[in-house]
Amino acid sequence: MKQHIIDKIKEYDTIILHRHVRPDPDAYGSQGGLAEIIKATFPEKTVFTVGEEEPTLYFMRRLDQIDDSVYEGALVIVCDTANQARICDQRFKLGKEVIKIDHHPNEDPYGDLLWVDTDAAACSQMVYELYKTSDGQLKMSNEAARLLYAGIVSDTGRFLYSSTTIETMQYAGELMQYDFNRQELFNGMYEKEAHVLKMEGYILQNFNMDESGVAEVRISKELLEKFNATQAETSQLISILNGVKGIRAWVFFIEEDDQIRVRFRSKGTVINSLAVKYGGGGHPLAAGASVYSWEEATNVLNDLKALIIER
């Protein structure tokens, strides 16, 4: 499959890369990293990275604005996106062919070519593997290495998550050999504004955990306004409960204008089936969904508690 993807990249003059809505560093890293590899290898090709920009990720990359006409006869590559509904910028359908590169469960096998590896710790790891196994057909650049390294570091929780493998560490080490400022990159990834740190303090003081080890955090629109925090900034804080002794799984409910975002995390019990029940999905131990009332949020919490107790 990897060779088929390389062959398609060679075939097209215009290549447009997409990723998922509400992006994280792995979404930006895999999308931008692959774009930079293609540019370094085929400087004559026209390559675009598109989608709604996330201000907290400006340090990684700024995206392109293109007309619909650019998609005519173009190859579209979608990175790090499990299902079509979550692809940022639905114009991906306008391309001549679509390639899916992803590490989430393949519940929506869209695209003309699919490479899905649920054992990969990050989609950025897959992109590096595409380069590494190309036998010199693809070239790496310092900028591509910077983006891929950021994606791997982020999606492995700085190599703390169980998804981290020997290959993950090996690839990260090889990427570190390229010329980019890791400290500057880490500053962009992990420095927080003062108001976000205050929100973090609030979460640590107000989360609720029951005797089964299930915790919840409810963040209303009013609370977001109080701390002057965005949904994206708050989503960066979901992993802070990972260090709580005795915790087995937790869920964040983040209220927006039209829905309540649900973010699941687990230390062992597979929880993405619960996310699917509520119209979402994700990884076995990190998933998300949406509900539309606080009563429904309570149902989600009760279902999570039942799931943990069963295990």
Tab-separated table of C-alpha atoms in Angstrom:
chain	number	residue	atom	x	y	z
A	1	MET	CA	0.000	0.000	0.000
A	2	LYS	CA	2.811	2.433	0.813
A	3	GLN	CA	4.300	2.009	-2.654
A	4	HIS	CA	0.883	2.599	-4.210
A	5	ILE	CA	0.656	5.902	-2.292
A	6	ILE	CA	4.102	6.958	-3.492
A	7	ASP	CA	3.142	6.066	-7.059
A	8	LYS	CA	0.043	8.248	-6.827
A	9	ILE	CA	2.077	11.148	-5.439
A	10	LYS	CA	4.411	10.809	-8.404
A	11	GLU	CA	1.472	10.758	-10.811
A	12	TYR	CA	-0.167	14.080	-9.832
A	13	ASP	CA	1.019	17.648	-10.369
A	14	THR	CA	-1.301	19.148	-7.737
A	15	ILE	CA	-1.650	17.585	-4.290
A	16	ILE	CA	-3.939	18.915	-1.541
A	17	LEU	CA	-3.622	17.676	2.033
A	18	HIS	CA	-6.459	17.708	4.576
A	19	ARG	CA	-6.810	16.616	8.224
A	20	HIS	CA	-9.522	16.506	10.872
A	21	VAL	CA	-11.548	19.292	12.446
A	22	ARG	CA	-10.412	20.689	15.819
A	23	PRO	CA	-6.825	19.669	15.003
A	24	ASP	CA	-4.111	18.593	17.404
A	25	PRO	CA	-0.346	18.589	16.730
A	26	ASP	CA	-0.498	15.148	15.132
A	27	ALA	CA	-3.105	16.357	12.642
A	28	TYR	CA	-0.947	19.355	11.738
A	29	GLY	CA	2.239	17.290	11.938
A	30	SER	CA	1.138	14.526	9.586
A	31	GLN	CA	-0.556	16.895	7.151
A	32	GLY	CA	2.271	19.419	7.071
A	33	GLY	CA	5.049	16.869	7.398
A	34	LEU	CA	3.882	14.920	4.371
A	35	ALA	CA	3.427	18.157	2.417
A	36	GLU	CA	7.013	19.150	3.170
A	37	ILE	CA	8.328	15.726	2.163
A	38	ILE	CA	6.506	15.996	-1.158
A	39	LYS	CA	7.854	19.521	-1.700
A	40	ALA	CA	11.410	18.429	-0.917
A	41	THR	CA	11.154	15.442	-3.246
A	42	PHE	CA	9.200	17.001	-6.090
A	43	PRO	CA	9.815	20.786	-6.080
A	44	GLU	CA	7.994	21.083	-9.411
A	45	LYS	CA	4.687	19.928	-7.886
A	46	THR	CA	2.076	22.276	-6.404
A	47	VAL	CA	1.268	21.250	-2.827
A	48	PHE	CA	-1.327	22.782	-0.487
A	49	THR	CA	-2.297	22.181	3.147
A	50	VAL	CA	-5.858	23.310	3.830
A	51	GLY	CA	-8.474	23.518	6.574
A	52	GLU	CA	-9.657	25.929	9.220
A	53	GLU	CA	-6.644	27.224	11.111
A	54	GLU	CA	-6.230	26.651	14.846
A	55	PRO	CA	-4.562	29.692	16.485
A	56	THR	CA	-2.907	27.577	19.195
A	57	LEU	CA	-1.040	25.721	16.416
A	58	TYR	CA	0.209	28.733	14.471
A	59	PHE	CA	3.707	27.869	15.761
A	60	MET	CA	3.575	24.687	13.715
A	61	ARG	CA	2.208	25.864	10.391
A	62	ARG	CA	-0.026	28.354	8.597
A	63	LEU	CA	-2.426	26.845	6.090
A	64	ASP	CA	-3.326	27.715	2.509
A	65	GLN	CA	-6.487	29.321	1.139
A	66	ILE	CA	-7.417	27.906	-2.266
A	67	ASP	CA	-10.330	28.110	-4.721
A	68	ASP	CA	-12.563	25.190	-5.583
A	69	SER	CA	-11.055	25.122	-9.060
A	70	VAL	CA	-7.693	23.984	-7.642
A	71	TYR	CA	-9.222	20.598	-6.828
A	72	GLU	CA	-9.880	19.837	-10.489
A	73	GLY	CA	-7.586	16.972	-11.456
A	74	ALA	CA	-5.840	17.068	-8.060
A	75	LEU	CA	-4.834	14.294	-5.671
A	76	VAL	CA	-6.255	14.722	-2.166
A	77	ILE	CA	-4.553	13.110	0.841
A	78	VAL	CA	-6.426	13.091	4.149
A	79	CYS	CA	-4.299	12.533	7.255
A	80	ASP	CA	-5.263	11.458	10.770
A	81	THR	CA	-9.026	11.427	10.138
A	82	ALA	CA	-11.148	8.351	10.835
A	83	ASN	CA	-14.369	9.330	9.111
A	84	GLN	CA	-15.485	11.668	6.354
A	85	ALA	CA	-17.690	13.793	8.616
A	86	ARG	CA	-14.613	14.893	10.583
A	87	ILE	CA	-12.524	15.948	7.592
A	88	CYS	CA	-11.880	19.669	7.824
A	89	ASP	CA	-13.012	21.322	4.566
A	90	GLN	CA	-15.448	18.993	2.850
A	91	ARG	CA	-14.155	20.070	-0.547
A	92	PHE	CA	-11.845	17.068	-0.347
A	93	LYS	CA	-14.530	15.297	-2.396
A	94	LEU	CA	-13.761	17.591	-5.344
A	95	GLY	CA	-10.369	15.970	-5.965
A	96	LYS	CA	-9.864	13.387	-8.696
A	97	GLU	CA	-8.658	10.768	-6.196
A	98	VAL	CA	-8.545	10.594	-2.397
A	99	ILE	CA	-6.010	8.796	-0.206
A	100	LYS	CA	-6.672	8.102	3.469
A	101	ILE	CA	-3.699	7.797	5.855
A	102	ASP	CA	-4.791	7.204	9.436
A	103	HIS	CA	-4.144	5.346	12.679
A	104	HIS	CA	-7.701	5.318	14.084
A	105	PRO	CA	-10.036	2.304	13.781
A	106	ASN	CA	-11.178	2.085	10.161
A	107	GLU	CA	-14.915	2.467	10.741
A	108	ASP	CA	-15.364	4.603	7.621
A	109	PRO	CA	-13.171	3.182	4.823
A	110	TYR	CA	-13.398	6.196	2.535
A	111	GLY	CA	-11.035	7.077	-0.302
A	112	ASP	CA	-9.628	5.415	-3.400
A	113	LEU	CA	-6.546	4.239	-1.495
A	114	LEU	CA	-6.493	3.528	2.243
A	115	TRP	CA	-3.556	2.989	4.570
A	116	VAL	CA	-4.780	2.482	8.112
A	117	ASP	CA	-2.478	1.247	10.876
A	118	THR	CA	-4.113	1.176	14.300
A	119	ASP	CA	-0.834	0.003	15.851
A	120	ALA	CA	0.886	3.272	14.951
A	121	ALA	CA	1.177	5.665	17.889
A	122	ALA	CA	0.616	8.688	15.640
A	123	CYS	CA	-0.268	9.449	12.056
A	124	SER	CA	2.986	11.401	11.947
A	125	GLN	CA	4.776	8.125	12.710
A	126	MET	CA	3.095	6.591	9.657
A	127	VAL	CA	4.210	9.474	7.457
A	128	TYR	CA	7.793	9.026	8.643
A	129	GLU	CA	7.502	5.299	7.936
A	130	LEU	CA	6.306	6.125	4.415
A	131	TYR	CA	9.505	8.111	3.930
A	132	LYS	CA	11.770	5.609	5.694
A	133	THR	CA	10.601	2.611	3.687
A	134	SER	CA	10.587	4.422	0.324
A	135	ASP	CA	14.109	3.269	-0.592
A	136	GLY	CA	15.164	6.796	-1.454
A	137	GLN	CA	12.062	7.674	-3.460
A	138	LEU	CA	11.134	10.365	-0.928
A	139	LYS	CA	13.307	13.045	0.682
A	140	MET	CA	13.154	14.372	4.214
A	141	SER	CA	13.636	18.048	5.093
A	142	ASN	CA	14.312	19.825	8.366
A	143	GLU	CA	10.828	21.339	8.341
A	144	ALA	CA	9.170	17.994	7.653
A	145	ALA	CA	11.167	16.442	10.497
A	146	ARG	CA	10.122	19.241	12.873
A	147	LEU	CA	6.446	18.730	12.121
A	148	LEU	CA	6.527	14.941	12.291
A	149	TYR	CA	8.477	14.996	15.542
A	150	ALA	CA	5.889	17.329	17.091
A	151	GLY	CA	3.070	15.046	15.997
A	152	ILE	CA	4.711	11.962	17.493
A	153	VAL	CA	5.587	13.675	20.772
A	154	SER	CA	2.058	15.008	21.138
A	155	ASP	CA	0.084	11.877	20.298
A	156	THR	CA	2.214	9.723	22.597
A	157	GLY	CA	1.864	12.136	25.517
A	158	ARG	CA	5.621	12.723	25.406
A	159	PHE	CA	6.122	8.944	25.026
A	160	LEU	CA	4.124	8.110	28.180
A	161	TYR	CA	1.124	6.445	26.512
A	162	SER	CA	0.965	2.684	26.049
A	163	SER	CA	0.714	3.192	22.283
A	164	THR	CA	4.426	4.114	22.273
A	165	THR	CA	6.475	1.335	20.670
A	166	ILE	CA	10.132	0.636	19.986
A	167	GLU	CA	9.552	1.906	16.443
A	168	THR	CA	8.035	5.107	17.823
A	169	MET	CA	11.142	5.811	19.882
A	170	GLN	CA	13.433	4.849	17.016
A	171	TYR	CA	11.672	7.139	14.553
A	172	ALA	CA	11.629	10.026	17.021
A	173	GLY	CA	15.342	9.588	17.598
A	174	GLU	CA	16.038	9.640	13.876
A	175	LEU	CA	13.943	12.792	13.448
A	176	MET	CA	15.950	14.483	16.206
A	177	GLN	CA	18.997	14.304	13.964
A	178	TYR	CA	17.535	16.959	11.699
A	179	ASP	CA	18.177	20.662	12.189
A	180	PHE	CA	15.264	22.188	14.086
A	181	ASN	CA	14.942	23.841	17.483
A	182	ARG	CA	13.326	21.305	19.814
A	183	GLN	CA	13.150	23.718	22.737
A	184	GLU	CA	11.302	26.270	20.636
A	185	LEU	CA	8.958	23.539	19.450
A	186	PHE	CA	8.272	22.343	23.011
A	187	ASN	CA	7.601	25.913	24.103
A	188	GLY	CA	4.927	26.185	21.448
A	189	MET	CA	3.428	22.845	22.400
A	190	TYR	CA	3.410	23.111	26.175
A	191	GLU	CA	3.599	26.728	27.279
A	192	LYS	CA	0.217	27.952	28.513
A	193	GLU	CA	-1.266	31.396	28.859
A	194	ALA	CA	-1.984	32.519	32.418
A	195	HIS	CA	-5.761	32.180	31.994
A	196	VAL	CA	-5.353	28.563	30.819
A	197	LEU	CA	-3.239	27.747	33.866
A	198	LYS	CA	-5.972	29.200	36.069
A	199	MET	CA	-8.486	26.974	34.320
A	200	GLU	CA	-6.171	24.027	34.949
A	201	GLY	CA	-6.125	24.889	38.642
A	202	TYR	CA	-9.904	25.037	38.691
A	203	ILE	CA	-10.147	21.593	37.089
A	204	LEU	CA	-7.744	20.050	39.595
A	205	GLN	CA	-9.723	21.510	42.479
A	206	ASN	CA	-13.173	20.609	41.178
A	207	PHE	CA	-13.059	17.270	39.367
A	208	ASN	CA	-15.210	14.505	40.835
A	209	MET	CA	-14.063	10.887	41.131
A	210	ASP	CA	-16.110	8.000	42.495
A	211	GLU	CA	-15.035	4.818	44.243
A	212	SER	CA	-14.765	2.931	40.936
A	213	GLY	CA	-12.072	5.317	39.707
A	214	VAL	CA	-14.222	7.213	37.204
A	215	ALA	CA	-13.814	10.990	37.173
A	216	GLU	CA	-15.696	13.765	35.420
A	217	VAL	CA	-15.173	17.444	34.684
A	218	ARG	CA	-18.022	19.681	33.517
A	219	ILE	CA	-17.104	22.955	31.871
A	220	SER	CA	-20.028	25.209	30.995
A	221	LYS	CA	-20.020	28.124	28.592
A	222	GLU	CA	-20.174	30.431	31.595
A	223	LEU	CA	-17.043	28.847	33.042
A	224	LEU	CA	-15.198	29.239	29.732
A	225	GLU	CA	-16.185	32.912	29.697
A	226	LYS	CA	-15.089	33.349	33.317
A	227	PHE	CA	-11.583	32.106	32.504
A	228	ASN	CA	-11.576	33.644	29.008
A	229	ALA	CA	-10.684	30.198	27.654
A	230	THR	CA	-11.583	28.619	24.339
A	231	GLN	CA	-12.772	25.078	23.736
A	232	ALA	CA	-9.452	24.321	22.032
A	233	GLU	CA	-7.433	25.604	24.995
A	234	THR	CA	-9.537	23.591	27.427
A	235	SER	CA	-9.118	20.439	25.356
A	236	GLN	CA	-5.362	20.717	25.952
A	237	LEU	CA	-6.006	20.077	29.645
A	238	ILE	CA	-7.798	16.753	29.362
A	239	SER	CA	-4.718	14.675	30.188
A	240	ILE	CA	-3.970	16.452	33.465
A	241	LEU	CA	-6.008	13.909	35.425
A	242	ASN	CA	-3.739	11.108	34.225
A	243	GLY	CA	-1.593	11.461	37.351
A	244	VAL	CA	-4.455	11.099	39.831
A	245	LYS	CA	-3.874	8.023	41.986
A	246	GLY	CA	-6.636	5.461	41.603
A	247	ILE	CA	-8.167	6.952	38.490
A	248	ARG	CA	-9.191	4.417	35.831
A	249	ALA	CA	-11.084	6.554	33.333
A	250	TRP	CA	-12.365	10.086	33.036
A	251	VAL	CA	-14.569	12.268	30.872
A	252	PHE	CA	-14.592	15.991	30.156
A	253	PHE	CA	-17.814	17.718	29.110
A	254	ILE	CA	-17.113	21.051	27.403
A	255	GLU	CA	-20.167	23.119	26.503
A	256	GLU	CA	-20.306	25.021	23.223
A	257	ASP	CA	-23.114	27.032	21.643
A	258	ASP	CA	-24.748	24.100	19.869
A	259	GLN	CA	-23.433	20.997	21.630
A	260	ILE	CA	-21.414	19.593	24.516
A	261	ARG	CA	-18.064	18.100	23.539
A	262	VAL	CA	-17.304	14.793	25.260
A	263	ARG	CA	-13.678	13.761	25.728
A	264	PHE	CA	-12.923	10.286	27.106
A	265	ARG	CA	-9.653	9.012	28.513
A	266	SER	CA	-8.831	5.629	30.037
A	267	LYS	CA	-5.890	3.959	31.710
A	268	GLY	CA	-6.745	0.496	30.437
A	269	THR	CA	-10.402	-0.160	29.688
A	270	VAL	CA	-11.285	0.278	26.014
A	271	ILE	CA	-13.706	3.193	25.789
A	272	ASN	CA	-14.010	4.048	22.089
A	273	SER	CA	-17.094	1.810	21.774
A	274	LEU	CA	-18.824	4.150	24.214
A	275	ALA	CA	-17.809	7.116	22.073
A	276	VAL	CA	-19.295	5.374	19.025
A	277	LYS	CA	-22.591	4.898	20.910
A	278	TYR	CA	-22.840	8.686	21.171
A	279	GLY	CA	-21.930	9.371	17.563
A	280	GLY	CA	-18.179	9.737	18.016
A	281	GLY	CA	-15.124	7.518	17.932
A	282	GLY	CA	-11.383	7.494	18.416
A	283	HIS	CA	-8.634	5.359	19.868
A	284	PRO	CA	-9.225	2.540	22.380
A	285	LEU	CA	-8.046	4.692	25.314
A	286	ALA	CA	-8.724	8.206	24.000
A	287	ALA	CA	-11.945	9.063	22.217
A	288	GLY	CA	-14.561	11.755	21.779
A	289	ALA	CA	-18.200	12.392	20.972
A	290	SER	CA	-20.878	15.064	21.279
A	291	VAL	CA	-24.116	15.307	23.237
A	292	TYR	CA	-26.747	18.006	23.265
A	293	SER	CA	-27.916	18.371	26.865
A	294	TRP	CA	-26.537	18.019	30.357
A	295	GLU	CA	-29.055	15.209	30.953
A	296	GLU	CA	-27.462	13.306	28.088
A	297	ALA	CA	-24.050	14.061	29.596
A	298	THR	CA	-25.187	12.379	32.800
A	299	ASN	CA	-26.188	9.320	30.769
A	300	VAL	CA	-22.695	9.241	29.243
A	301	LEU	CA	-21.128	9.376	32.693
A	302	ASN	CA	-23.356	6.561	33.956
A	303	ASP	CA	-22.477	4.441	30.928
A	304	LEU	CA	-18.780	5.043	31.547
A	305	LYS	CA	-19.143	4.001	35.178
A	306	ALA	CA	-20.976	0.831	34.144
A	307	LEU	CA	-18.282	0.032	31.609
A	308	ILE	CA	-15.504	0.405	34.175
A	309	ILE	CA	-17.344	-1.628	36.806
A	310	GLU	CA	-17.877	-4.449	34.285
A	311	ARG	CA	-14.131	-4.667	33.785
